[in-house]
Tab-separated table of C-alpha atoms in Angstrom:
chain	number	residue	atom	x	y	z
A	1	GLU	CA	0.739	-11.400	-5.215
A	2	ALA	CA	-1.042	-8.262	-6.398
A	3	GLN	CA	1.294	-6.374	-8.673
A	4	VAL	CA	1.945	-4.301	-11.759
A	5	THR	CA	4.688	-5.663	-13.991
A	6	GLN	CA	6.602	-3.900	-16.733
A	7	ASN	CA	8.973	-5.214	-19.362
A	8	PRO	CA	11.679	-4.584	-20.155
A	9	ARG	CA	13.128	-2.960	-17.032
A	10	TYR	CA	16.020	-1.447	-18.985
A	11	LEU	CA	16.240	-0.630	-22.667
A	12	ILE	CA	18.822	1.122	-24.793
A	13	THR	CA	17.779	1.796	-28.371
A	14	VAL	CA	18.501	4.097	-31.293
A	15	THR	CA	16.525	6.941	-32.764
A	16	GLY	CA	13.655	5.809	-34.968
A	17	LYS	CA	13.543	2.150	-33.975
A	18	LYS	CA	10.012	1.284	-32.894
A	19	LEU	CA	9.655	-0.185	-29.417
A	20	THR	CA	6.946	-1.369	-27.054
A	21	VAL	CA	7.011	-1.388	-23.264
A	22	THR	CA	4.520	-3.822	-21.815
A	23	CYS	CA	2.478	-3.322	-18.654
A	24	SER	CA	0.299	-5.894	-16.967
A	25	GLN	CA	-1.705	-5.885	-13.719
A	26	ASN	CA	-3.367	-8.789	-11.928
A	27	MET	CA	-5.756	-6.814	-9.730
A	28	ASN	CA	-8.648	-6.473	-12.199
A	29	HIS	CA	-8.248	-2.690	-12.146
A	30	GLU	CA	-10.224	-0.622	-14.618
A	31	TYR	CA	-7.864	2.361	-14.643
A	32	MET	CA	-4.347	2.175	-16.050
A	33	SER	CA	-1.896	4.936	-16.792
A	34	TRP	CA	1.602	5.649	-18.084
A	35	TYR	CA	3.913	8.258	-16.563
A	36	ARG	CA	7.402	9.438	-17.317
A	37	GLN	CA	9.696	10.603	-14.546
A	38	ASP	CA	12.358	13.198	-15.216
A	39	PRO	CA	14.584	14.884	-12.605
A	40	GLY	CA	12.938	17.903	-11.018
A	41	LEU	CA	9.728	17.412	-12.983
A	42	GLY	CA	8.135	14.671	-10.932
A	43	LEU	CA	5.875	12.275	-12.785
A	44	ARG	CA	3.997	13.457	-15.837
A	45	GLN	CA	1.119	11.507	-17.271
A	46	ILE	CA	1.443	10.307	-20.864
A	47	TYR	CA	-1.776	8.388	-21.487
A	48	TYR	CA	-4.446	6.772	-19.398
A	49	SER	CA	-7.241	4.264	-19.870
A	50	MET	CA	-10.459	3.985	-17.912
A	51	ASN	CA	-11.373	0.585	-19.313
A	52	VAL	CA	-10.926	-1.726	-22.291
A	53	GLU	CA	-10.869	0.212	-25.564
A	54	VAL	CA	-11.103	3.542	-23.667
A	55	THR	CA	-7.907	5.603	-23.733
A	56	ASP	CA	-7.125	9.299	-23.538
A	57	LYS	CA	-4.186	11.681	-23.598
A	58	GLY	CA	-2.444	12.863	-20.474
A	59	ASP	CA	-0.150	15.849	-20.138
A	60	VAL	CA	2.669	14.726	-22.451
A	61	PRO	CA	1.269	12.350	-25.111
A	62	GLU	CA	3.352	13.474	-28.107
A	63	GLY	CA	5.419	10.669	-29.587
A	64	TYR	CA	3.573	7.897	-27.763
A	65	LYS	CA	0.721	5.507	-28.483
A	66	VAL	CA	-1.184	3.101	-26.270
A	67	SER	CA	-3.785	0.399	-26.648
A	68	ARG	CA	-6.106	-1.376	-24.222
A	69	LYS	CA	-7.411	-4.525	-25.849
A	70	GLU	CA	-7.523	-6.482	-22.595
A	71	LYS	CA	-8.257	-5.262	-19.105
A	72	ARG	CA	-4.957	-6.443	-17.638
A	73	ASN	CA	-2.589	-5.091	-20.311
A	74	PHE	CA	-1.717	-1.527	-21.311
A	75	PRO	CA	1.339	-1.383	-23.603
A	76	LEU	CA	3.174	1.852	-24.381
A	77	ILE	CA	4.366	2.196	-27.967
A	78	LEU	CA	7.050	4.521	-29.258
A	79	GLU	CA	6.721	4.434	-33.049
A	80	SER	CA	9.847	6.499	-33.712
A	81	PRO	CA	11.760	7.130	-30.483
A	82	SER	CA	13.850	10.268	-30.126
A	83	PRO	CA	16.527	11.187	-27.559
A	84	ASN	CA	14.098	13.479	-25.690
A	85	GLN	CA	12.124	10.361	-24.786
A	86	THR	CA	15.012	9.092	-22.698
A	87	SER	CA	13.377	8.783	-19.311
A	88	LEU	CA	12.133	6.509	-16.558
A	89	TYR	CA	8.661	5.200	-17.340
A	90	PHE	CA	6.075	3.937	-14.878
A	91	CYS	CA	2.846	2.110	-15.438
A	92	ALA	CA	0.143	2.383	-12.775
A	93	SER	CA	-3.314	0.974	-12.158
A	94	SER	CA	-6.209	1.512	-9.801
A	95	LEU	CA	-9.834	0.698	-9.258
A	96	LEU	CA	-12.433	3.196	-10.395
A	97	SER	CA	-15.307	3.666	-7.987
A	98	GLY	CA	-17.391	6.727	-8.615
A	99	SER	CA	-17.219	9.176	-5.772
A	100	SER	CA	-14.255	7.771	-3.876
A	101	TYR	CA	-10.608	7.797	-4.741
A	102	ASN	CA	-8.512	4.642	-4.947
A	103	GLU	CA	-4.753	4.881	-4.740
A	104	GLN	CA	-2.678	3.916	-7.729
A	105	PHE	CA	-0.355	0.919	-7.752
A	106	PHE	CA	2.861	1.428	-9.657
A	107	GLY	CA	5.061	-0.922	-11.604
A	108	PRO	CA	8.835	-1.088	-10.982
A	109	GLY	CA	9.696	1.223	-13.859
A	110	THR	CA	11.404	0.965	-17.247
A	111	ARG	CA	14.541	2.975	-17.820
A	112	LEU	CA	14.719	3.883	-21.508
A	113	THR	CA	17.712	5.420	-23.242
A	114	VAL	CA	17.373	6.576	-26.842
A	115	LEU	CA	20.691	7.244	-28.580
B	1	ALA	CA	-4.606	24.629	-13.725
B	2	GLN	CA	-3.739	22.487	-10.745
B	3	SER	CA	-0.186	22.265	-9.501
B	4	VAL	CA	1.947	20.937	-6.682
B	5	ALA	CA	5.159	22.434	-5.361
B	6	GLN	CA	7.764	20.701	-3.240
B	7	PRO	CA	10.128	23.547	-2.397
B	8	GLU	CA	13.021	21.397	-1.137
B	9	ASP	CA	14.976	19.147	-3.465
B	10	GLN	CA	16.538	17.418	-0.450
B	11	VAL	CA	15.905	17.217	3.263
B	12	ASN	CA	18.599	15.992	5.625
B	13	VAL	CA	17.753	14.796	9.109
B	14	ALA	CA	19.483	12.780	11.814
B	15	GLU	CA	18.039	9.440	12.819
B	16	GLY	CA	15.635	9.807	15.717
B	17	ASN	CA	14.830	13.431	14.955
B	18	PRO	CA	11.443	14.559	13.617
B	19	LEU	CA	11.187	15.133	9.886
B	20	THR	CA	9.022	17.340	7.701
B	21	VAL	CA	8.761	17.240	3.914
B	22	LYS	CA	6.906	20.244	2.560
B	23	CYS	CA	4.195	20.372	-0.076
B	24	THR	CA	1.958	23.186	-1.263
B	25	TYR	CA	-0.756	22.918	-3.854
B	26	SER	CA	-2.968	24.957	-6.096
B	27	VAL	CA	-6.306	23.550	-7.216
B	28	SER	CA	-9.799	24.824	-7.840
B	29	GLY	CA	-12.368	23.325	-5.529
B	30	ASN	CA	-11.653	20.817	-2.801
B	31	PRO	CA	-8.292	19.079	-3.130
B	32	TYR	CA	-7.598	15.407	-2.869
B	33	LEU	CA	-3.980	15.140	-1.703
B	34	PHE	CA	-1.541	12.244	-1.603
B	35	TRP	CA	1.951	11.270	-0.625
B	36	TYR	CA	3.903	8.555	-2.395
B	37	VAL	CA	7.380	7.211	-1.614
B	38	GLN	CA	9.916	5.819	-4.076
B	39	TYR	CA	12.753	3.626	-2.868
B	40	PRO	CA	15.788	3.090	-5.134
B	41	ASN	CA	15.000	1.037	-8.235
B	42	ARG	CA	11.374	0.655	-7.200
B	43	GLY	CA	8.049	2.056	-8.301
B	44	LEU	CA	6.096	4.534	-6.217
B	45	GLN	CA	4.290	3.284	-3.143
B	46	PHE	CA	1.231	4.932	-1.671
B	47	LEU	CA	1.767	6.414	1.819
B	48	LEU	CA	-1.372	8.329	2.694
B	49	LYS	CA	-4.177	10.485	1.362
B	50	TYR	CA	-6.433	13.337	2.416
B	51	ILE	CA	-9.923	13.314	0.954
B	52	THR	CA	-12.047	14.914	3.658
B	53	GLY	CA	-12.414	14.948	7.436
B	54	ASP	CA	-9.618	15.321	9.979
B	55	ASN	CA	-6.795	17.573	8.898
B	56	LEU	CA	-4.210	15.178	10.344
B	57	VAL	CA	-3.960	12.034	8.262
B	58	LYS	CA	-2.044	8.966	9.382
B	59	GLY	CA	-0.446	6.625	6.897
B	60	SER	CA	2.020	3.802	6.445
B	61	TYR	CA	5.372	3.390	8.240
B	62	GLY	CA	4.498	5.923	10.950
B	63	PHE	CA	4.109	8.856	8.581
B	64	GLU	CA	1.402	11.462	8.883
B	65	ALA	CA	0.457	14.594	6.997
B	66	GLU	CA	-1.337	17.756	7.991
B	67	PHE	CA	-3.777	19.418	5.633
B	68	ASN	CA	-3.903	23.189	6.024
B	69	LYS	CA	-6.491	24.765	3.776
B	70	SER	CA	-5.611	28.379	4.545
B	71	GLN	CA	-1.956	27.802	3.703
B	72	THR	CA	-2.762	25.331	0.877
B	73	SER	CA	-0.226	22.943	2.324
B	74	PHE	CA	-0.004	19.228	2.961
B	75	HIS	CA	3.300	18.641	4.738
B	76	LEU	CA	4.499	15.115	5.443
B	77	LYS	CA	5.782	14.428	8.944
B	78	LYS	CA	7.228	11.716	11.115
B	79	PRO	CA	8.070	12.100	14.818
B	80	SER	CA	11.244	10.009	14.703
B	81	ALA	CA	13.129	9.383	11.462
B	82	LEU	CA	14.755	6.077	10.558
B	83	VAL	CA	17.668	5.522	8.197
B	84	SER	CA	15.337	3.249	6.225
B	85	ASP	CA	13.061	6.245	5.554
B	86	SER	CA	15.672	7.587	3.143
B	87	ALA	CA	13.913	7.748	-0.214
B	88	LEU	CA	12.305	10.072	-2.756
B	89	TYR	CA	8.935	11.471	-1.678
B	90	PHE	CA	6.260	12.800	-4.003
B	91	CYS	CA	3.239	14.896	-3.164
B	92	ALA	CA	0.303	14.730	-5.574
B	93	VAL	CA	-3.071	16.342	-6.062
B	94	ARG	CA	-6.075	15.020	-7.885
B	95	LYS	CA	-6.781	17.303	-10.820
B	96	ALA	CA	-9.998	15.890	-12.225
B	97	PRO	CA	-13.552	16.718	-11.209
B	98	LEU	CA	-15.253	14.091	-9.127
B	99	TRP	CA	-17.171	12.594	-12.040
B	100	ASN	CA	-14.158	12.254	-14.275
B	101	ALA	CA	-11.410	9.969	-13.149
B	102	GLY	CA	-9.146	10.731	-16.066
B	103	ASN	CA	-5.878	12.588	-15.486
B	104	MET	CA	-6.132	11.536	-11.922
B	105	LEU	CA	-2.942	12.910	-10.369
B	106	THR	CA	-0.563	15.840	-10.726
B	107	PHE	CA	2.748	15.197	-9.005
B	108	GLY	CA	5.264	17.527	-7.443
B	109	GLY	CA	8.918	17.364	-8.441
B	110	GLY	CA	9.872	15.151	-5.518
B	111	THR	CA	11.982	15.637	-2.370
B	112	ARG	CA	14.868	13.377	-1.506
B	113	LEU	CA	14.951	12.552	2.195
B	114	MET	CA	18.321	11.583	3.617
B	115	VAL	CA	18.341	10.227	7.169
B	116	LYS	CA	21.823	9.928	8.634
B	117	PRO	CA	22.709	7.581	11.505
């Protein structure tokens, strides 16, 4: 089954304790992205990657890191989490094909609480 | 800067009645517009998109959306609502130029659709 998986689905942690949220897709998509969802703000893009070893900042990158060492994986790293990073996080992927647009496929989400 | 507005936090409709979820956008150049749906405890699912062509776009689950360039709107519609349509709906616009796929989507704040039996 074609899908985007995220782990963990739920995480409660404390300020300053480094954490990683994993994201993996099995559709051979070039493009992968991380969003955070907060009430009334919709989804805001954190980082994106257009291919292996190619990453760039989205709208709200502060406090986050990413890496893309393999095409299927795109982990999100919080080196020193703070309470304002409490949010619902989504990973997404899509094909890239020049002049056309391909819809994004989303993972199930990771609910993070930073105390 | 590109933006999307969904003016209603919640839309209530009775089952069997038509529904409309509103979306307006602001973007330079031609917009690429999308609707996604989020069911409880699930990720977003693609519903439909407008890239070019007919202003009325048909999508999944009987939904359709009408692109209106003069009003910069892309309202989501369904002729007859189902209780199972109850979910959170997001409108989105592509914010990047055609040759740059980065920063692909800007989302609206979402509208919760409640369909009552």
